[in-house]
Amino acid sequence: MNKVVKIGIVEDHVLFREGLRYVLSANHGFEIIMEAGNGREFLEKLELQQPDVVLMDIDMPVMNGIEATALALQKYPGLKIITLSMHSDYGHYKKMIDSGACGFVLKNSGVNQLTEAIFEVVKGNSYFSQELLMNIILKKETPPASAELVRQLEISDREMDVLHHICQGLSNKQIAEKLFISIKTVEGHKSKLMLKTETSNNVSLVLFSIKNQLIEI
Amino acid sequence: MNKVVKIGIVEDHVLFREGLRYVLSANHGFEIIMEAGNGREFLEKLELQQPDVVLMDIDMPVMNGIEATALALQKYPGLKIITLSMHSDYGHYKKMIDSGACGFVLKNSGVNQLTEAIFEVVKGNSYFSQELLMNIILKKETPPASAELVRQLEISDREMDVLHHICQGLSNKQIAEKLFISIKTVEGHKSKLMLKTETSNNVSLVLFSIKNQLIEI
DNA sequence: ATCGGAATAAGGGAAAACCCTTGCATTAAA
DNA sequence: TTTAATGCAAGGGTTTTCCCTTATTCCGAT
């Protein structure tokens, strides 16, 4: 299986496209058989000839890469489409995956990565730039420093105890029994918590705690 | 910069360790200069000689890889530690990152990946197995199909209306005013919701809704 | 046409939550 | 040592929620 990989480039920036053609041509395993400046143009040219692998930009005029990918795969399910974008956020990643792309390489990656991505998808695997994946994971991590917030709001240890129990869905009575204090005391702590978090009832207090990662759910 | 990379292996399964030594030795750029069966043993041997790169298992007797990594880097900050584990979940990933590991390769990966990881960390980069990262991202995606669940629980449209308002932190009274119905009706819907979701109060109902993605927060 | 079931709406009374206030102990400042 | 501040605990009274029951409408089935 050492035949030449036929590649299509869909990218609106002419200079970038030319650079891409140049660096990929250096590899004798690749042959660029098609170029398009937007999704619509790509779909038209796709009727004439089908590449093995398509390098697809996302942001393009007339028709973007997300639509183009979905439509192209509808007609030619065997196509391997690698997203080539500068966006490394989850939204773009998700949309391209949903459209059927089997790879995602960032524009600021080296040629090596792109080359590897092409080889991987030809083999039937998927390839996603490490940088992209790590970026997504990092962004998904808890943004606010919860311990920090607890200090800022001046929530005491005992109040945190009560808060944890509230966020388990326990009633004041149940919490009182668990902590060996009266219901009234639980209510007292809860009132303080609602004051400090500027919430008005049980639910909004729990929502605040979840949103600000004061508790785990 | 073409000198031989000195490698340490910390892994409690002897067979796996031997296999690892064998496949890595095939590469003349690598030299295995140390092996240890657990974190404690590794730290002791580390006093005698320091590898460039350490392949570190997580689950080990006496001292696990998380502790060992943190302690080793405390004393030898220049060490490059690559986690070598079968666990591809976020928890293990996070703990090893926090301990200071600069790479993570799954045990069921090929030698190529491990080799690349070693080269990358030697260059000062980090390396994380694509499989691991994708697994983390996939697991973080909303698991249950919420629309499905709504149908399963036979939650009516009106009940969903009420649920949405409850999950905004509104009181029954406020919801009643918004929906132009009496408080009693709101309570009725809420009771039905609690029955269907098997929850016992406002908070547990909200928690259930969040966990099962019935609502957005 | 009528019957049964489900969704919607609402009432009464009991239980729980909420709000305000007080007492007490510990700690820090005057 | 007194004073002030803070966290914890709890009571009284009002409001809200919870639970059980009932009425009405709509709709599909007999």
Short mmCIF file of C-alpha atoms (C1' of nucleotides) in Angstrom, two decimals:
data_model
loop_
_atom_site.label_atom_id
_atom_site.label_comp_id
_atom_site.label_asym_id
_atom_site.label_seq_id
_atom_site.Cartn_x
_atom_site.Cartn_y
_atom_site.Cartn_z
CA MET A 1 0.00 0.00 0.00
CA ASN A 2 2.58 2.51 -1.02
CA LYS A 3 0.68 4.32 -3.67
CA VAL A 4 0.59 8.10 -3.85
CA VAL A 5 -1.97 9.85 -1.66
CA LYS A 6 -4.20 12.18 -3.66
CA ILE A 7 -4.77 15.36 -1.68
CA GLY A 8 -7.28 18.19 -1.95
CA ILE A 9 -6.82 21.56 -0.28
CA VAL A 10 -9.82 23.71 0.64
CA GLU A 11 -8.64 27.03 2.00
CA ASP A 12 -9.53 30.62 1.17
CA HIS A 13 -6.15 32.22 1.87
CA VAL A 14 -4.25 31.84 -1.39
CA LEU A 15 -0.82 32.33 0.12
CA PHE A 16 -1.40 29.70 2.78
CA ARG A 17 -2.75 27.33 0.16
CA GLU A 18 0.31 27.81 -2.01
CA GLY A 19 2.64 27.32 0.92
CA LEU A 20 0.79 24.15 1.80
CA ARG A 21 1.05 22.87 -1.76
CA TYR A 22 4.75 23.61 -1.76
CA VAL A 23 5.61 21.82 1.51
CA LEU A 24 3.40 18.83 0.78
CA SER A 25 4.82 18.45 -2.73
CA ALA A 26 8.21 17.93 -1.15
CA ASN A 27 6.89 14.57 -0.01
CA HIS A 28 6.77 12.23 -2.99
CA GLY A 29 4.04 10.21 -1.35
CA PHE A 30 1.61 13.10 -1.86
CA GLU A 31 0.03 14.55 -4.94
CA ILE A 32 -2.15 17.65 -4.70
CA ILE A 33 -4.86 17.00 -7.25
CA MET A 34 -7.34 19.68 -6.22
CA GLU A 35 -7.54 23.13 -4.67
CA ALA A 36 -10.57 25.17 -3.74
CA GLY A 37 -11.09 28.58 -2.15
CA ASN A 38 -14.32 27.74 -0.33
CA GLY A 39 -16.74 24.95 0.45
CA ARG A 40 -19.00 25.52 -2.55
CA GLU A 41 -16.10 25.49 -5.01
CA PHE A 42 -14.81 22.32 -3.38
CA LEU A 43 -18.13 20.52 -3.76
CA GLU A 44 -18.24 21.45 -7.44
CA LYS A 45 -14.72 20.24 -8.12
CA LEU A 46 -15.44 17.10 -6.11
CA GLU A 47 -17.82 16.02 -8.88
CA LEU A 48 -14.90 15.87 -11.33
CA GLN A 49 -12.33 14.09 -9.22
CA GLN A 50 -12.11 12.70 -5.68
CA PRO A 51 -8.99 13.07 -3.54
CA ASP A 52 -8.11 10.48 -0.91
CA VAL A 53 -7.59 13.11 1.74
CA VAL A 54 -8.98 16.64 1.97
CA LEU A 55 -7.37 19.37 4.06
CA MET A 56 -10.28 21.56 5.05
CA ASP A 57 -10.25 25.04 6.50
CA ILE A 58 -13.25 26.07 8.61
CA ASP A 59 -13.71 29.81 8.16
CA MET A 60 -14.29 30.43 4.48
CA PRO A 61 -16.55 32.67 2.41
CA VAL A 62 -19.63 31.36 0.56
CA MET A 63 -19.63 28.00 2.38
CA ASN A 64 -17.66 27.11 5.48
CA GLY A 65 -15.78 23.90 6.16
CA ILE A 66 -18.39 22.46 8.49
CA GLU A 67 -21.15 22.43 5.91
CA ALA A 68 -18.82 21.43 3.11
CA THR A 69 -17.53 18.47 5.09
CA ALA A 70 -21.00 17.21 5.91
CA LEU A 71 -22.23 17.55 2.31
CA ALA A 72 -19.10 16.03 0.79
CA LEU A 73 -19.24 12.98 3.06
CA GLN A 74 -22.92 12.54 2.33
CA LYS A 75 -22.05 12.01 -1.31
CA TYR A 76 -18.61 10.43 -0.92
CA PRO A 77 -18.50 8.62 2.43
CA GLY A 78 -15.04 7.24 1.74
CA LEU A 79 -13.42 10.70 1.77
CA LYS A 80 -10.97 11.39 4.56
CA ILE A 81 -11.28 14.99 5.70
CA ILE A 82 -8.71 16.62 7.93
CA THR A 83 -9.64 19.93 9.47
CA LEU A 84 -6.91 22.52 9.16
CA SER A 85 -7.78 25.44 11.35
CA MET A 86 -6.32 28.00 13.68
CA HIS A 87 -9.19 27.50 16.12
CA SER A 88 -8.36 25.14 18.94
CA ASP A 89 -11.58 25.36 20.91
CA TYR A 90 -14.09 22.65 21.67
CA GLY A 91 -16.84 24.23 19.62
CA HIS A 92 -14.97 24.03 16.33
CA TYR A 93 -13.64 20.60 17.19
CA LYS A 94 -17.10 19.28 18.00
CA LYS A 95 -18.71 20.74 14.91
CA MET A 96 -16.12 19.24 12.59
CA ILE A 97 -16.32 15.86 14.31
CA ASP A 98 -20.08 15.93 14.00
CA SER A 99 -19.70 16.76 10.33
CA GLY A 100 -17.56 13.68 9.94
CA ALA A 101 -13.98 14.94 9.85
CA CYS A 102 -11.51 12.29 10.93
CA GLY A 103 -8.63 14.59 11.75
CA PHE A 104 -7.86 18.03 13.11
CA VAL A 105 -4.53 19.78 12.75
CA LEU A 106 -3.83 23.32 13.87
CA LYS A 107 -2.51 25.77 11.31
CA ASN A 108 0.46 26.64 13.45
CA SER A 109 1.58 23.00 13.58
CA GLY A 110 4.67 21.78 11.78
CA VAL A 111 4.63 19.88 8.51
CA ASN A 112 5.51 16.70 10.36
CA GLN A 113 2.20 16.73 12.18
CA LEU A 114 0.26 17.32 9.02
CA THR A 115 2.16 14.56 7.26
CA GLU A 116 1.50 12.16 10.10
CA ALA A 117 -2.15 13.12 10.15
CA ILE A 118 -2.44 12.34 6.45
CA PHE A 119 -0.78 8.96 6.85
CA GLU A 120 -2.97 8.09 9.82
CA VAL A 121 -6.27 8.91 8.16
CA VAL A 122 -5.20 7.04 5.01
CA LYS A 123 -4.66 4.02 7.25
CA GLY A 124 -8.22 4.47 8.46
CA ASN A 125 -7.30 5.95 11.81
CA SER A 126 -8.13 9.39 13.10
CA TYR A 127 -5.65 12.09 14.00
CA PHE A 128 -6.11 14.99 16.33
CA SER A 129 -3.39 17.45 17.18
CA GLN A 130 -2.20 17.03 20.73
CA GLU A 131 -2.24 20.77 21.18
CA LEU A 132 -5.90 20.93 20.24
CA LEU A 133 -6.93 18.13 22.56
CA MET A 134 -4.97 19.50 25.48
CA ASN A 135 -6.39 22.92 24.91
CA ILE A 136 -9.90 21.53 25.05
CA ILE A 137 -9.18 19.66 28.26
CA LEU A 138 -7.56 22.64 29.90
CA LYS A 139 -10.46 24.93 29.03
CA LYS A 140 -12.87 22.41 30.47
CA GLU A 141 -11.13 22.41 33.80
CA THR A 142 -12.76 24.21 36.66
CA PRO A 143 -12.10 27.85 35.96
CA PRO A 144 -12.71 29.51 39.33
CA ALA A 145 -10.48 28.72 42.28
CA SER A 146 -13.12 27.46 44.69
CA ALA A 147 -10.95 27.64 47.80
CA GLU A 148 -10.25 31.24 46.87
CA LEU A 149 -13.95 31.99 46.60
CA VAL A 150 -14.68 30.36 49.96
CA ARG A 151 -12.17 32.73 51.51
CA GLN A 152 -13.52 35.72 49.63
CA LEU A 153 -17.06 35.02 50.74
CA GLU A 154 -15.79 34.29 54.26
CA ILE A 155 -17.65 31.01 54.45
CA SER A 156 -16.74 29.22 57.68
CA ASP A 157 -15.88 25.53 58.02
CA ARG A 158 -19.17 24.75 59.67
CA GLU A 159 -21.07 26.57 56.96
CA MET A 160 -19.23 24.51 54.35
CA ASP A 161 -20.25 21.35 56.22
CA VAL A 162 -23.85 22.41 56.05
CA LEU A 163 -23.52 23.48 52.42
CA HIS A 164 -22.18 20.08 51.44
CA HIS A 165 -25.11 18.39 53.08
CA ILE A 166 -27.57 20.77 51.46
CA CYS A 167 -26.07 20.00 48.09
CA GLN A 168 -26.62 16.31 48.71
CA GLY A 169 -30.32 17.04 48.71
CA LEU A 170 -30.79 16.54 52.44
CA SER A 171 -33.45 18.43 54.39
CA ASN A 172 -32.62 20.70 57.30
CA LYS A 173 -33.89 17.99 59.64
CA GLN A 174 -31.65 15.33 58.11
CA ILE A 175 -28.66 17.66 58.25
CA ALA A 176 -29.40 18.50 61.87
CA GLU A 177 -29.46 14.81 62.75
CA LYS A 178 -26.24 14.13 60.89
CA LEU A 179 -24.39 17.02 62.50
CA PHE A 180 -25.99 16.56 65.95
CA ILE A 181 -27.31 20.10 66.07
CA SER A 182 -30.84 21.51 66.07
CA ILE A 183 -32.76 22.31 62.94
CA LYS A 184 -32.65 25.93 63.97
CA THR A 185 -28.88 25.93 63.88
CA VAL A 186 -28.85 24.40 60.43
CA GLU A 187 -31.27 27.08 59.32
CA GLY A 188 -29.00 29.69 60.85
CA HIS A 189 -25.99 28.49 58.88
CA LYS A 190 -28.07 28.28 55.75
CA SER A 191 -29.27 31.87 56.21
CA LYS A 192 -25.70 33.05 56.55
CA LEU A 193 -24.76 31.13 53.42
CA MET A 194 -27.58 32.68 51.46
CA LEU A 195 -26.56 36.12 52.67
CA LYS A 196 -22.94 35.59 51.68
CA THR A 197 -23.73 34.07 48.31
CA GLU A 198 -26.54 36.55 47.68
CA THR A 199 -28.99 33.77 47.02
CA SER A 200 -32.59 33.65 48.13
CA ASN A 201 -33.47 30.01 48.54
CA ASN A 202 -32.23 26.46 48.68
CA VAL A 203 -32.14 25.95 44.94
CA SER A 204 -30.36 29.16 44.06
CA LEU A 205 -27.83 28.40 46.79
CA VAL A 206 -27.17 24.97 45.31
CA LEU A 207 -26.95 26.40 41.79
CA PHE A 208 -24.49 29.03 42.97
CA SER A 209 -22.39 26.33 44.64
CA ILE A 210 -22.34 24.20 41.53
CA LYS A 211 -21.57 27.07 39.18
CA ASN A 212 -18.73 28.27 41.38
CA GLN A 213 -17.48 24.77 42.07
CA LEU A 214 -17.88 25.14 45.81
CA ILE A 215 -19.08 21.56 45.76
CA GLU A 216 -18.71 18.51 43.53
CA ILE A 217 -21.73 16.99 41.87
CA MET B 1 22.18 16.65 20.40
CA ASN B 2 22.37 13.05 19.35
CA LYS B 3 23.60 11.51 22.55
CA VAL B 4 22.06 8.41 24.03
CA VAL B 5 18.95 8.91 26.17
CA LYS B 6 19.31 7.36 29.62
CA ILE B 7 16.05 5.74 30.60
CA GLY B 8 14.61 4.51 33.91
CA ILE B 9 11.67 2.13 34.16
CA VAL B 10 9.44 2.09 37.24
CA GLU B 11 6.90 -0.68 36.96
CA ASP B 12 5.86 -3.47 39.29
CA HIS B 13 5.02 -6.11 36.70
CA VAL B 14 8.31 -7.82 35.97
CA LEU B 15 7.24 -9.27 32.66
CA PHE B 16 6.04 -5.95 31.34
CA ARG B 17 9.24 -4.31 32.53
CA GLU B 18 11.36 -6.89 30.73
CA GLY B 19 9.35 -6.54 27.57
CA LEU B 20 9.76 -2.80 27.76
CA ARG B 21 13.50 -3.12 28.24
CA TYR B 22 13.68 -5.44 25.26
CA VAL B 23 11.76 -3.25 22.80
CA LEU B 24 13.46 -0.04 23.90
CA SER B 25 16.92 -1.62 23.67
CA ALA B 26 16.27 -2.23 20.00
CA ASN B 27 16.62 1.53 19.58
CA HIS B 28 20.28 2.44 19.82
CA GLY B 29 19.39 5.93 20.97
CA PHE B 30 18.14 4.53 24.27
CA GLU B 31 19.96 3.02 27.20
CA ILE B 32 18.03 1.58 30.13
CA ILE B 33 20.16 2.48 33.12
CA MET B 34 17.68 1.82 35.92
CA GLU B 35 14.71 -0.34 36.79
CA ALA B 36 12.53 -0.27 39.88
CA GLY B 37 9.50 -2.24 41.03
CA ASN B 38 7.82 0.56 42.93
CA GLY B 39 8.06 4.25 43.79
CA ARG B 40 10.09 3.80 46.96
CA GLU B 41 12.68 1.61 45.25
CA PHE B 42 12.89 4.16 42.42
CA LEU B 43 13.57 7.04 44.81
CA GLU B 44 16.35 5.06 46.47
CA LYS B 45 18.03 4.17 43.17
CA LEU B 46 17.60 7.75 42.02
CA GLU B 47 20.17 8.79 44.62
CA LEU B 48 22.80 6.70 42.84
CA GLN B 49 22.15 7.68 39.23
CA GLN B 50 19.73 9.94 37.37
CA PRO B 51 18.11 8.92 34.08
CA ASP B 52 17.12 11.53 31.51
CA VAL B 53 13.66 10.06 31.13
CA VAL B 54 11.65 7.92 33.53
CA LEU B 55 8.79 5.68 32.42
CA MET B 56 6.51 5.59 35.42
CA ASP B 57 3.62 3.25 36.15
CA ILE B 58 0.88 4.54 38.45
CA ASP B 59 -0.49 1.55 40.34
CA MET B 60 2.37 0.04 42.28
CA PRO B 61 2.80 -1.45 45.75
CA VAL B 62 4.60 0.40 48.57
CA MET B 63 4.54 3.76 46.77
CA ASN B 64 2.51 4.66 43.70
CA GLY B 65 3.67 6.64 40.69
CA ILE B 66 1.90 9.83 41.67
CA GLU B 67 3.77 10.25 44.94
CA ALA B 68 7.03 9.00 43.46
CA THR B 69 6.83 11.51 40.62
CA ALA B 70 6.19 14.43 42.93
CA LEU B 71 9.00 13.47 45.31
CA ALA B 72 11.49 12.73 42.55
CA LEU B 73 10.89 16.06 40.81
CA GLN B 74 11.18 17.88 44.12
CA LYS B 75 14.75 16.66 44.38
CA TYR B 76 15.64 16.46 40.67
CA PRO B 77 13.54 19.05 38.83
CA GLY B 78 15.29 18.30 35.54
CA LEU B 79 13.90 14.75 35.34
CA LYS B 80 11.47 14.01 32.53
CA ILE B 81 8.79 11.64 33.72
CA ILE B 82 6.46 9.89 31.32
CA THR B 83 3.46 8.15 32.81
CA LEU B 84 2.93 4.67 31.44
CA SER B 85 -0.45 3.46 32.53
CA MET B 86 -3.45 1.51 31.39
CA HIS B 87 -5.78 4.09 32.93
CA SER B 88 -7.04 6.61 30.43
CA ASP B 89 -9.35 8.59 32.67
CA TYR B 90 -9.17 12.21 33.65
CA GLY B 91 -8.46 11.50 37.30
CA HIS B 92 -5.22 9.66 36.68
CA TYR B 93 -4.20 12.13 34.00
CA LYS B 94 -4.81 15.10 36.29
CA LYS B 95 -2.99 13.60 39.24
CA MET B 96 0.11 12.79 37.20
CA ILE B 97 0.12 16.24 35.59
CA ASP B 98 -0.18 17.82 39.00
CA SER B 99 2.71 15.70 40.18
CA GLY B 100 4.77 17.07 37.35
CA ALA B 101 4.79 14.37 34.69
CA CYS B 102 5.40 15.75 31.22
CA GLY B 103 4.07 12.83 29.27
CA PHE B 104 1.38 10.15 29.38
CA VAL B 105 1.39 7.04 27.20
CA LEU B 106 -1.13 4.23 27.49
CA LYS B 107 0.20 0.74 28.06
CA ASN B 108 -1.63 -0.62 25.05
CA SER B 109 0.07 1.87 22.73
CA GLY B 110 2.64 0.82 20.19
CA VAL B 111 6.39 1.23 20.63
CA ASN B 112 6.33 4.06 18.11
CA GLN B 113 4.25 6.21 20.41
CA LEU B 114 6.47 5.53 23.37
CA THR B 115 9.56 6.28 21.31
CA GLU B 116 8.06 9.52 20.07
CA ALA B 117 7.06 10.45 23.60
CA ILE B 118 10.62 9.93 24.80
CA PHE B 119 12.05 12.05 22.00
CA GLU B 120 9.54 14.81 22.62
CA VAL B 121 10.15 15.09 26.35
CA VAL B 122 13.92 15.02 25.79
CA LYS B 123 13.42 18.01 23.50
CA GLY B 124 11.65 19.72 26.38
CA ASN B 125 8.14 19.26 25.00
CA SER B 126 5.33 17.30 26.52
CA TYR B 127 3.66 14.27 25.02
CA PHE B 128 0.23 12.93 25.69
CA SER B 129 -1.26 9.96 23.90
CA GLN B 130 -4.01 10.98 21.54
CA GLU B 131 -6.12 8.08 22.75
CA LEU B 132 -5.90 9.33 26.32
CA LEU B 133 -6.82 12.90 25.46
CA MET B 134 -9.72 11.88 23.27
CA ASN B 135 -10.98 9.53 25.92
CA ILE B 136 -11.01 12.34 28.44
CA ILE B 137 -12.86 14.65 26.08
CA LEU B 138 -15.41 12.02 25.13
CA LYS B 139 -16.12 11.10 28.74
CA LYS B 140 -16.71 14.75 29.53
CA GLU B 141 -19.42 14.97 26.94
CA THR B 142 -23.00 14.77 28.10
CA PRO B 143 -23.59 11.06 28.54
CA PRO B 144 -27.38 10.66 28.79
CA ALA B 145 -29.75 11.64 26.02
CA SER B 146 -31.95 14.07 27.92
CA ALA B 147 -34.87 14.06 25.49
CA GLU B 148 -34.88 10.29 25.76
CA LEU B 149 -35.03 10.47 29.54
CA VAL B 150 -37.87 12.98 29.48
CA ARG B 151 -39.85 10.51 27.42
CA GLN B 152 -38.89 7.60 29.65
CA LEU B 153 -39.98 9.42 32.77
CA GLU B 154 -43.12 10.61 30.98
CA ILE B 155 -42.56 14.21 31.96
CA SER B 156 -45.18 16.42 30.32
CA ASP B 157 -44.49 19.74 28.59
CA ARG B 158 -46.07 21.72 31.39
CA GLU B 159 -44.01 19.85 33.95
CA MET B 160 -40.87 20.68 31.99
CA ASP B 161 -41.91 24.35 32.01
CA VAL B 162 -42.22 24.23 35.76
CA LEU B 163 -38.97 22.30 36.10
CA HIS B 164 -37.09 24.90 34.11
CA HIS B 165 -38.38 27.63 36.38
CA ILE B 166 -37.56 25.64 39.49
CA CYS B 167 -34.03 25.18 38.22
CA GLN B 168 -33.71 28.94 37.82
CA GLY B 169 -34.07 29.20 41.56
CA LEU B 170 -37.59 30.64 41.49
CA SER B 171 -40.08 29.98 44.29
CA ASN B 172 -43.44 28.34 43.68
CA LYS B 173 -45.05 31.74 44.04
CA GLN B 174 -42.78 33.33 41.44
CA ILE B 175 -43.36 30.44 39.06
CA ALA B 176 -47.12 30.71 39.56
CA GLU B 177 -47.00 34.40 38.67
CA LYS B 178 -44.85 33.78 35.61
CA LEU B 179 -47.06 30.98 34.30
CA PHE B 180 -50.35 32.64 35.33
CA ILE B 181 -51.44 29.68 37.41
CA SER B 182 -51.98 29.26 41.15
CA ILE B 183 -49.26 28.25 43.55
CA LYS B 184 -51.18 25.08 44.15
CA THR B 185 -50.90 24.08 40.54
CA VAL B 186 -47.19 24.69 40.54
CA GLU B 187 -46.93 22.52 43.61
CA GLY B 188 -48.95 19.86 41.87
CA HIS B 189 -46.58 19.74 38.92
CA LYS B 190 -43.62 19.73 41.23
CA SER B 191 -45.03 16.80 43.20
CA LYS B 192 -45.49 14.84 39.99
CA LEU B 193 -41.92 15.68 38.97
CA MET B 194 -40.57 14.49 42.29
CA LEU B 195 -42.56 11.29 41.97
CA LYS B 196 -41.31 10.61 38.45
CA THR B 197 -37.71 11.45 39.24
CA GLU B 198 -37.86 9.70 42.61
CA THR B 199 -36.61 12.78 44.39
CA SER B 200 -37.82 14.07 47.72
CA ASN B 201 -37.32 17.81 47.65
CA ASN B 202 -36.51 20.86 45.61
CA VAL B 203 -32.74 20.44 45.79
CA SER B 204 -32.63 16.76 44.94
CA LEU B 205 -34.98 17.46 42.03
CA VAL B 206 -32.64 20.15 40.75
CA LEU B 207 -29.60 17.94 41.26
CA PHE B 208 -31.28 15.13 39.37
CA SER B 209 -32.10 17.50 36.52
CA ILE B 210 -28.55 18.75 36.32
CA LYS B 211 -26.98 15.32 36.51
CA ASN B 212 -29.27 13.98 33.82
CA GLN B 213 -28.99 17.09 31.70
CA LEU B 214 -32.71 17.74 31.76
CA ILE B 215 -31.81 21.39 32.08
CA GLU B 216 -28.87 23.62 31.26
CA ILE B 217 -26.99 25.39 33.97
"C1'" DA C 1 -72.04 8.22 22.60
"C1'" DT C 2 -69.71 7.06 26.54
"C1'" DC C 3 -66.13 5.57 29.22
"C1'" DG C 4 -61.48 5.71 31.18
"C1'" DG C 5 -57.15 7.77 31.56
"C1'" DA C 6 -54.04 11.52 31.67
"C1'" DA C 7 -52.84 16.36 31.90
"C1'" DT C 8 -53.92 20.45 34.14
"C1'" DA C 9 -55.56 23.08 37.91
"C1'" DA C 10 -56.42 23.91 42.69
"C1'" DG C 11 -57.88 23.35 47.96
"C1'" DG C 12 -56.83 22.17 53.10
"C1'" DG C 13 -53.93 20.91 56.53
"C1'" DA C 14 -49.35 19.33 58.17
"C1'" DA C 15 -44.51 19.94 57.81
"C1'" DA C 16 -40.58 22.36 56.68
"C1'" DA C 17 -38.20 26.39 55.54
"C1'" DC C 18 -37.36 31.21 56.25
"C1'" DC C 19 -36.45 35.57 58.87
"C1'" DC C 20 -35.34 38.00 62.85
"C1'" DT C 21 -33.43 37.92 67.29
"C1'" DT C 22 -30.80 36.12 71.30
"C1'" DG C 23 -27.25 33.65 74.03
"C1'" DC C 24 -22.74 31.85 74.48
"C1'" DA C 25 -17.88 30.88 73.68
"C1'" DT C 26 -13.62 32.06 71.55
"C1'" DT C 27 -10.36 35.31 69.84
"C1'" DA C 28 -8.30 39.77 68.80
"C1'" DA C 29 -7.76 44.43 69.77
"C1'" DA C 30 -7.80 48.46 73.01
"C1'" DT D 1 -9.01 43.23 81.69
"C1'" DT D 2 -12.50 44.95 79.23
"C1'" DT D 3 -14.44 45.44 74.63
"C1'" DA D 4 -15.55 44.25 70.15
"C1'" DA D 5 -16.03 40.94 66.71
"C1'" DT D 6 -16.99 36.48 65.00
"C1'" DG D 7 -18.66 31.76 64.71
"C1'" DC D 8 -21.89 28.53 66.50
"C1'" DA D 9 -26.28 27.38 68.41
"C1'" DA D 10 -31.16 27.89 68.96
"C1'" DG D 11 -36.18 30.02 69.82
"C1'" DG D 12 -40.69 32.37 67.94
"C1'" DG D 13 -43.54 33.50 64.40
"C1'" DT D 14 -44.53 33.85 59.52
"C1'" DT D 15 -44.18 32.07 54.95
"C1'" DT D 16 -43.52 28.45 51.88
"C1'" DT D 17 -43.48 23.91 50.69
"C1'" DC D 18 -45.19 19.28 50.87
"C1'" DC D 19 -48.79 15.71 50.62
"C1'" DC D 20 -53.28 14.11 49.81
"C1'" DT D 21 -57.55 14.85 47.56
"C1'" DT D 22 -60.75 16.76 44.08
"C1'" DA D 23 -62.55 19.08 39.78
"C1'" DT D 24 -62.33 19.96 34.85
"C1'" DT D 25 -60.93 19.33 30.29
"C1'" DC D 26 -59.20 16.82 26.51
"C1'" DC D 27 -58.49 12.66 23.92
"C1'" DG D 28 -58.35 8.14 22.36
"C1'" DA D 29 -60.70 3.61 22.92
"C1'" DT D 30 -64.72 0.80 23.20
#
